[in-house]
Amino acid sequence: MTDTDVRLQPKKKGLTRRQKRRLSRGIQYVVFVAAVIAFAVTADWGRLQNQFAQGSIARQMFPDVITLALKNTVLYTLSGFVVGLVLGMVIALMRLSSVGPYRWLASIYIEIFRGLPALLIFIFVGVAVPLAFPGTEIPGGTYGKVALALGLVSAAYMAETIRAGIQAVPKGQMEAARSLGFSPAKAMISIIVPQAFRIILPPLTNELVLLFKDSSLVLFLGVTLEERELSKFGRDLASTTANSTPILVAGLCYLLVTIPLSYVVRRMESKQQEAIR
């Protein structure tokens, strides 16, 4: 066969890149719909409703699930967030310090508290601190202990977030502030940190969502009936009623807070991306 004959042969046409994408997307939709139908057909909805959706049990939880459990969960989260933010700011500045021991201490703290499970931090605050300092009480009782435990956990993550935000501010901002007569500390507090917080606001809000869920570990500190948060409240009622409906209701209460916060995070991230463009 000559070269001319080869050139005259019709070329085999395959799927274009767009057609391949459409085919792949169609297959994914089919698999998803098939999985949903299989779950809907094979699940025992009667048993699920009996175990997780008893209306009479759910009604018994109100209004305490909101006025007590959800309120305590929000208070625990906000107090832990404030402690973590303040401590994280200090650690971030130590991490950026020109003094070697400050940098080393900050790095050790971050590595330790990012590596330890939050549960161990709660146990440490509830057990080790009273043993190490006998006769002393953490201010605020259970609320103070939770704030300290959540603050220690979140500070390590917030410190790295704040450090990244500070380093993201153009260096010319510090140079301009110094040329106007600002001291390094005043320039950092007045000029750099406010700009850094505008950059890191979305990840800080995301950390608030994570803390809201981590507040469920408060049960390991030993709480009274009036100090219960959502998870403890739901578990206690589930044990009393021998039904899982309270756990489902508690989970829905978590979603009442986490879904709007997650939406706020996405909106802030999209606005930042638009500003960059």
Coordinates of C-alpha atoms in Angstrom, one line a residue:
M1 CA 0.0 0.0 0.0
T2 CA 1.4 3.3 -1.1
D3 CA 1.5 6.5 0.9
T4 CA -1.2 8.0 -1.3
D5 CA -3.5 5.1 -0.5
V6 CA -2.9 5.6 3.2
R7 CA -3.7 9.3 3.0
L8 CA -6.9 8.6 1.0
Q9 CA -8.3 6.1 3.7
P10 CA -11.0 7.7 5.8
K11 CA -9.9 8.5 9.4
K12 CA -11.7 6.8 12.2
K13 CA -13.7 9.3 14.1
G14 CA -13.8 9.0 17.9
L15 CA -15.6 10.9 20.6
T16 CA -14.6 14.5 21.1
R17 CA -13.4 15.7 24.5
R18 CA -16.8 17.4 25.1
Q19 CA -18.7 14.2 24.2
K20 CA -16.5 12.2 26.6
R21 CA -17.2 14.7 29.4
R22 CA -21.0 14.4 28.7
L23 CA -20.8 10.6 28.7
S24 CA -18.9 10.5 31.9
R25 CA -21.3 12.9 33.6
G26 CA -24.3 10.9 32.3
I27 CA -22.8 7.7 33.7
Q28 CA -22.2 9.4 37.1
Y29 CA -25.9 10.6 37.2
V30 CA -27.1 7.1 36.4
V31 CA -25.0 5.5 39.1
F32 CA -26.1 8.1 41.6
V33 CA -29.8 7.6 40.8
A34 CA -29.4 3.9 40.9
A35 CA -27.8 4.0 44.3
V36 CA -30.6 6.3 45.6
I37 CA -33.3 4.0 44.2
A38 CA -31.6 0.9 45.7
F39 CA -31.4 2.5 49.1
A40 CA -35.0 3.6 49.0
V41 CA -36.2 0.2 48.0
T42 CA -34.1 -1.9 50.3
A43 CA -34.3 0.3 53.5
D44 CA -36.8 -0.7 56.2
W45 CA -38.4 2.7 56.6
G46 CA -40.8 1.5 59.2
R47 CA -38.0 0.4 61.6
L48 CA -36.1 3.6 60.9
Q49 CA -39.1 5.8 61.7
N50 CA -39.8 3.8 64.8
Q51 CA -36.2 4.2 66.0
F52 CA -35.3 7.7 64.9
A53 CA -38.5 9.7 64.1
Q54 CA -40.9 9.3 67.1
G55 CA -42.8 12.6 67.1
S56 CA -44.0 12.2 70.7
I57 CA -40.4 11.8 71.9
A58 CA -39.2 14.7 69.8
R59 CA -41.9 17.0 71.2
Q60 CA -40.8 16.2 74.8
M61 CA -37.4 17.7 74.0
F62 CA -38.8 21.2 73.4
P63 CA -38.1 23.8 74.5
D64 CA -35.2 22.5 76.6
V65 CA -33.2 21.3 73.6
I66 CA -33.1 25.0 72.4
T67 CA -33.2 27.0 75.6
L68 CA -30.7 24.7 77.4
A69 CA -28.7 22.4 75.2
L70 CA -28.3 24.6 72.1
K71 CA -27.7 27.6 74.3
N72 CA -24.9 25.9 76.2
T73 CA -23.4 24.6 73.0
V74 CA -23.2 28.1 71.5
L75 CA -21.8 29.5 74.8
Y76 CA -19.1 26.8 74.9
T77 CA -18.2 27.4 71.3
L78 CA -18.0 31.2 71.5
S79 CA -16.0 31.1 74.8
G80 CA -13.5 28.5 73.3
F81 CA -13.3 30.6 70.1
V82 CA -12.4 33.8 72.0
V83 CA -9.7 32.0 74.1
G84 CA -8.3 30.3 71.0
L85 CA -8.3 33.5 69.0
V86 CA -6.4 35.5 71.6
L87 CA -4.0 32.6 72.4
G88 CA -3.6 31.9 68.6
M89 CA -2.7 35.6 68.0
V90 CA 0.0 35.5 70.6
I91 CA 1.4 32.3 69.3
A92 CA 1.4 33.6 65.7
L93 CA 3.3 36.7 66.7
M94 CA 5.8 34.5 68.6
R95 CA 6.1 32.3 65.5
L96 CA 7.1 35.4 63.5
S97 CA 9.3 36.9 66.2
S98 CA 13.0 37.5 65.6
V99 CA 13.7 36.1 69.0
G100 CA 14.7 32.4 68.7
P101 CA 13.2 31.0 71.9
Y102 CA 9.8 32.6 71.1
R103 CA 9.8 30.9 67.7
W104 CA 10.8 27.6 69.2
L105 CA 8.1 27.7 71.9
A106 CA 5.5 28.6 69.4
S107 CA 6.5 25.8 67.0
I108 CA 6.5 23.2 69.9
Y109 CA 3.1 24.3 71.0
I110 CA 1.6 24.1 67.5
E111 CA 3.1 20.7 66.8
I112 CA 1.9 19.2 70.1
F113 CA -1.6 20.6 70.1
R114 CA -2.2 20.0 66.4
G115 CA -1.1 16.4 66.9
L116 CA -3.1 15.5 70.0
P117 CA -6.7 14.5 69.7
A118 CA -9.1 17.0 71.2
L119 CA -10.4 14.3 73.6
L120 CA -7.0 14.1 75.3
I121 CA -7.0 17.9 75.8
F122 CA -10.4 17.8 77.5
I123 CA -9.2 15.0 79.8
F124 CA -6.0 16.9 80.5
V125 CA -7.9 20.0 81.5
G126 CA -10.4 18.1 83.6
V127 CA -8.0 15.8 85.3
A128 CA -4.4 16.9 85.0
V129 CA -4.8 20.6 85.8
P130 CA -6.6 20.0 89.2
L131 CA -3.9 17.5 90.1
A132 CA -1.0 19.8 89.1
F133 CA -2.5 22.8 90.9
P134 CA -4.4 21.4 93.9
G135 CA -6.8 23.7 95.5
T136 CA -7.2 26.0 92.5
E137 CA -10.3 26.3 90.4
I138 CA -10.5 27.4 86.7
P139 CA -12.6 30.5 86.7
G140 CA -16.1 30.0 85.3
G141 CA -16.5 26.4 86.4
T142 CA -17.5 24.1 83.6
Y143 CA -17.7 27.0 81.1
G144 CA -14.2 28.0 82.0
K145 CA -12.9 24.5 81.6
V146 CA -14.6 24.1 78.2
A147 CA -13.3 27.5 77.1
L148 CA -9.7 26.5 78.1
A149 CA -9.9 23.1 76.5
L150 CA -11.4 24.3 73.2
G151 CA -9.1 27.3 73.2
L152 CA -6.0 25.2 73.6
V153 CA -7.1 23.0 70.7
S154 CA -8.1 25.7 68.4
A155 CA -5.2 28.1 69.2
A156 CA -2.7 25.8 67.4
Y157 CA -4.7 25.9 64.2
M158 CA -5.6 29.6 64.5
A159 CA -2.0 30.5 65.1
E160 CA -1.0 29.0 61.7
T161 CA -3.9 30.7 60.0
I162 CA -3.1 34.1 61.5
R163 CA 0.6 33.7 60.6
A164 CA -0.3 32.9 57.0
G165 CA -2.6 35.9 56.9
I166 CA 0.1 38.2 58.3
Q167 CA 2.6 37.0 55.8
A168 CA 0.1 37.4 53.0
V169 CA 0.0 41.2 53.6
P170 CA 2.4 42.9 51.2
K171 CA 5.7 43.8 52.8
G172 CA 5.3 47.3 51.5
Q173 CA 2.6 47.9 54.0
M174 CA 5.1 47.6 56.9
E175 CA 7.7 49.6 55.1
A176 CA 5.1 52.4 54.5
A177 CA 4.0 52.4 58.1
R178 CA 7.7 52.6 59.3
S179 CA 8.3 55.5 57.0
L180 CA 5.4 57.3 58.6
G181 CA 7.0 56.9 62.0
F182 CA 5.2 53.8 63.3
S183 CA 7.1 51.5 65.5
P184 CA 7.2 47.8 64.4
A185 CA 4.7 46.8 67.2
K186 CA 2.3 49.7 66.4
A187 CA 2.5 49.1 62.7
M188 CA 1.8 45.4 63.2
I189 CA -1.2 46.1 65.4
S190 CA -2.6 49.0 63.5
I191 CA -1.8 48.2 59.9
I192 CA -0.8 44.6 59.3
V193 CA -3.1 42.6 61.6
P194 CA -6.4 44.3 60.4
Q195 CA -5.5 43.5 56.8
A196 CA -4.5 40.0 57.8
F197 CA -7.9 39.4 59.5
R198 CA -9.8 40.4 56.4
I199 CA -7.8 37.7 54.5
I200 CA -8.3 34.9 57.1
L201 CA -11.9 35.6 58.0
P202 CA -13.2 32.6 56.0
P203 CA -10.9 30.0 57.5
L204 CA -11.5 31.5 61.0
T205 CA -15.2 31.1 60.5
N206 CA -14.6 27.5 59.4
E207 CA -12.7 27.0 62.6
L208 CA -15.8 28.2 64.5
V209 CA -17.8 25.5 62.8
L210 CA -15.3 22.8 63.8
L211 CA -15.3 24.1 67.4
F212 CA -19.1 24.0 67.5
K213 CA -18.9 20.2 66.8
D214 CA -15.9 19.7 69.1
S215 CA -18.0 21.1 72.0
S216 CA -19.7 17.7 72.2
L217 CA -16.6 16.5 74.1
V218 CA -17.7 18.5 77.2
L219 CA -19.3 15.4 78.5
F220 CA -15.8 14.1 79.5
L221 CA -15.5 17.0 82.0
G222 CA -18.6 15.9 83.9
V223 CA -21.5 18.3 83.6
T224 CA -24.6 18.9 85.6
L225 CA -28.1 18.7 84.1
E226 CA -28.1 22.5 83.5
E227 CA -24.7 22.4 81.8
R228 CA -25.5 19.8 79.2
E229 CA -24.8 20.6 75.5
L230 CA -26.6 19.1 72.5
S231 CA -24.8 15.7 72.4
K232 CA -25.1 15.0 76.1
F233 CA -28.7 16.2 76.1
G234 CA -29.6 13.9 73.2
R235 CA -27.7 10.9 74.6
D236 CA -29.3 11.2 78.0
L237 CA -32.8 11.3 76.6
A238 CA -32.0 8.4 74.2
S239 CA -31.0 6.3 77.2
T240 CA -34.1 7.3 79.1
T241 CA -36.5 6.6 76.2
A242 CA -34.6 3.7 74.7
N243 CA -35.0 5.4 71.4
S244 CA -32.6 7.3 69.0
T245 CA -35.0 10.1 68.2
P246 CA -33.3 12.5 70.6
I247 CA -30.0 12.0 68.9
L248 CA -31.5 12.8 65.5
V249 CA -33.1 16.0 66.9
A250 CA -29.8 17.0 68.5
G251 CA -28.1 16.4 65.1
L252 CA -30.7 18.7 63.4
C253 CA -30.0 21.4 66.0
Y254 CA -26.3 21.2 65.1
L255 CA -27.2 21.7 61.4
L256 CA -29.3 24.8 62.3
V257 CA -26.0 26.5 63.2
T258 CA -23.4 24.8 61.0
I259 CA -25.2 25.1 57.6
P260 CA -25.7 28.9 57.8
L261 CA -22.1 29.3 59.0
S262 CA -20.8 27.1 56.1
Y263 CA -22.9 29.2 53.7
V264 CA -21.3 32.4 55.2
V265 CA -17.8 30.9 54.7
R266 CA -18.6 30.1 51.0
R267 CA -19.9 33.6 50.4
M268 CA -16.8 35.2 52.0
E269 CA -14.5 33.0 50.0
S270 CA -16.3 33.9 46.7
K271 CA -16.2 37.6 47.5
Q272 CA -12.4 37.4 48.2
Q273 CA -11.9 35.6 44.9
E274 CA -13.9 38.3 43.1
A275 CA -11.8 41.0 44.7
I276 CA -8.6 39.3 43.6
R277 CA -9.8 39.1 40.1

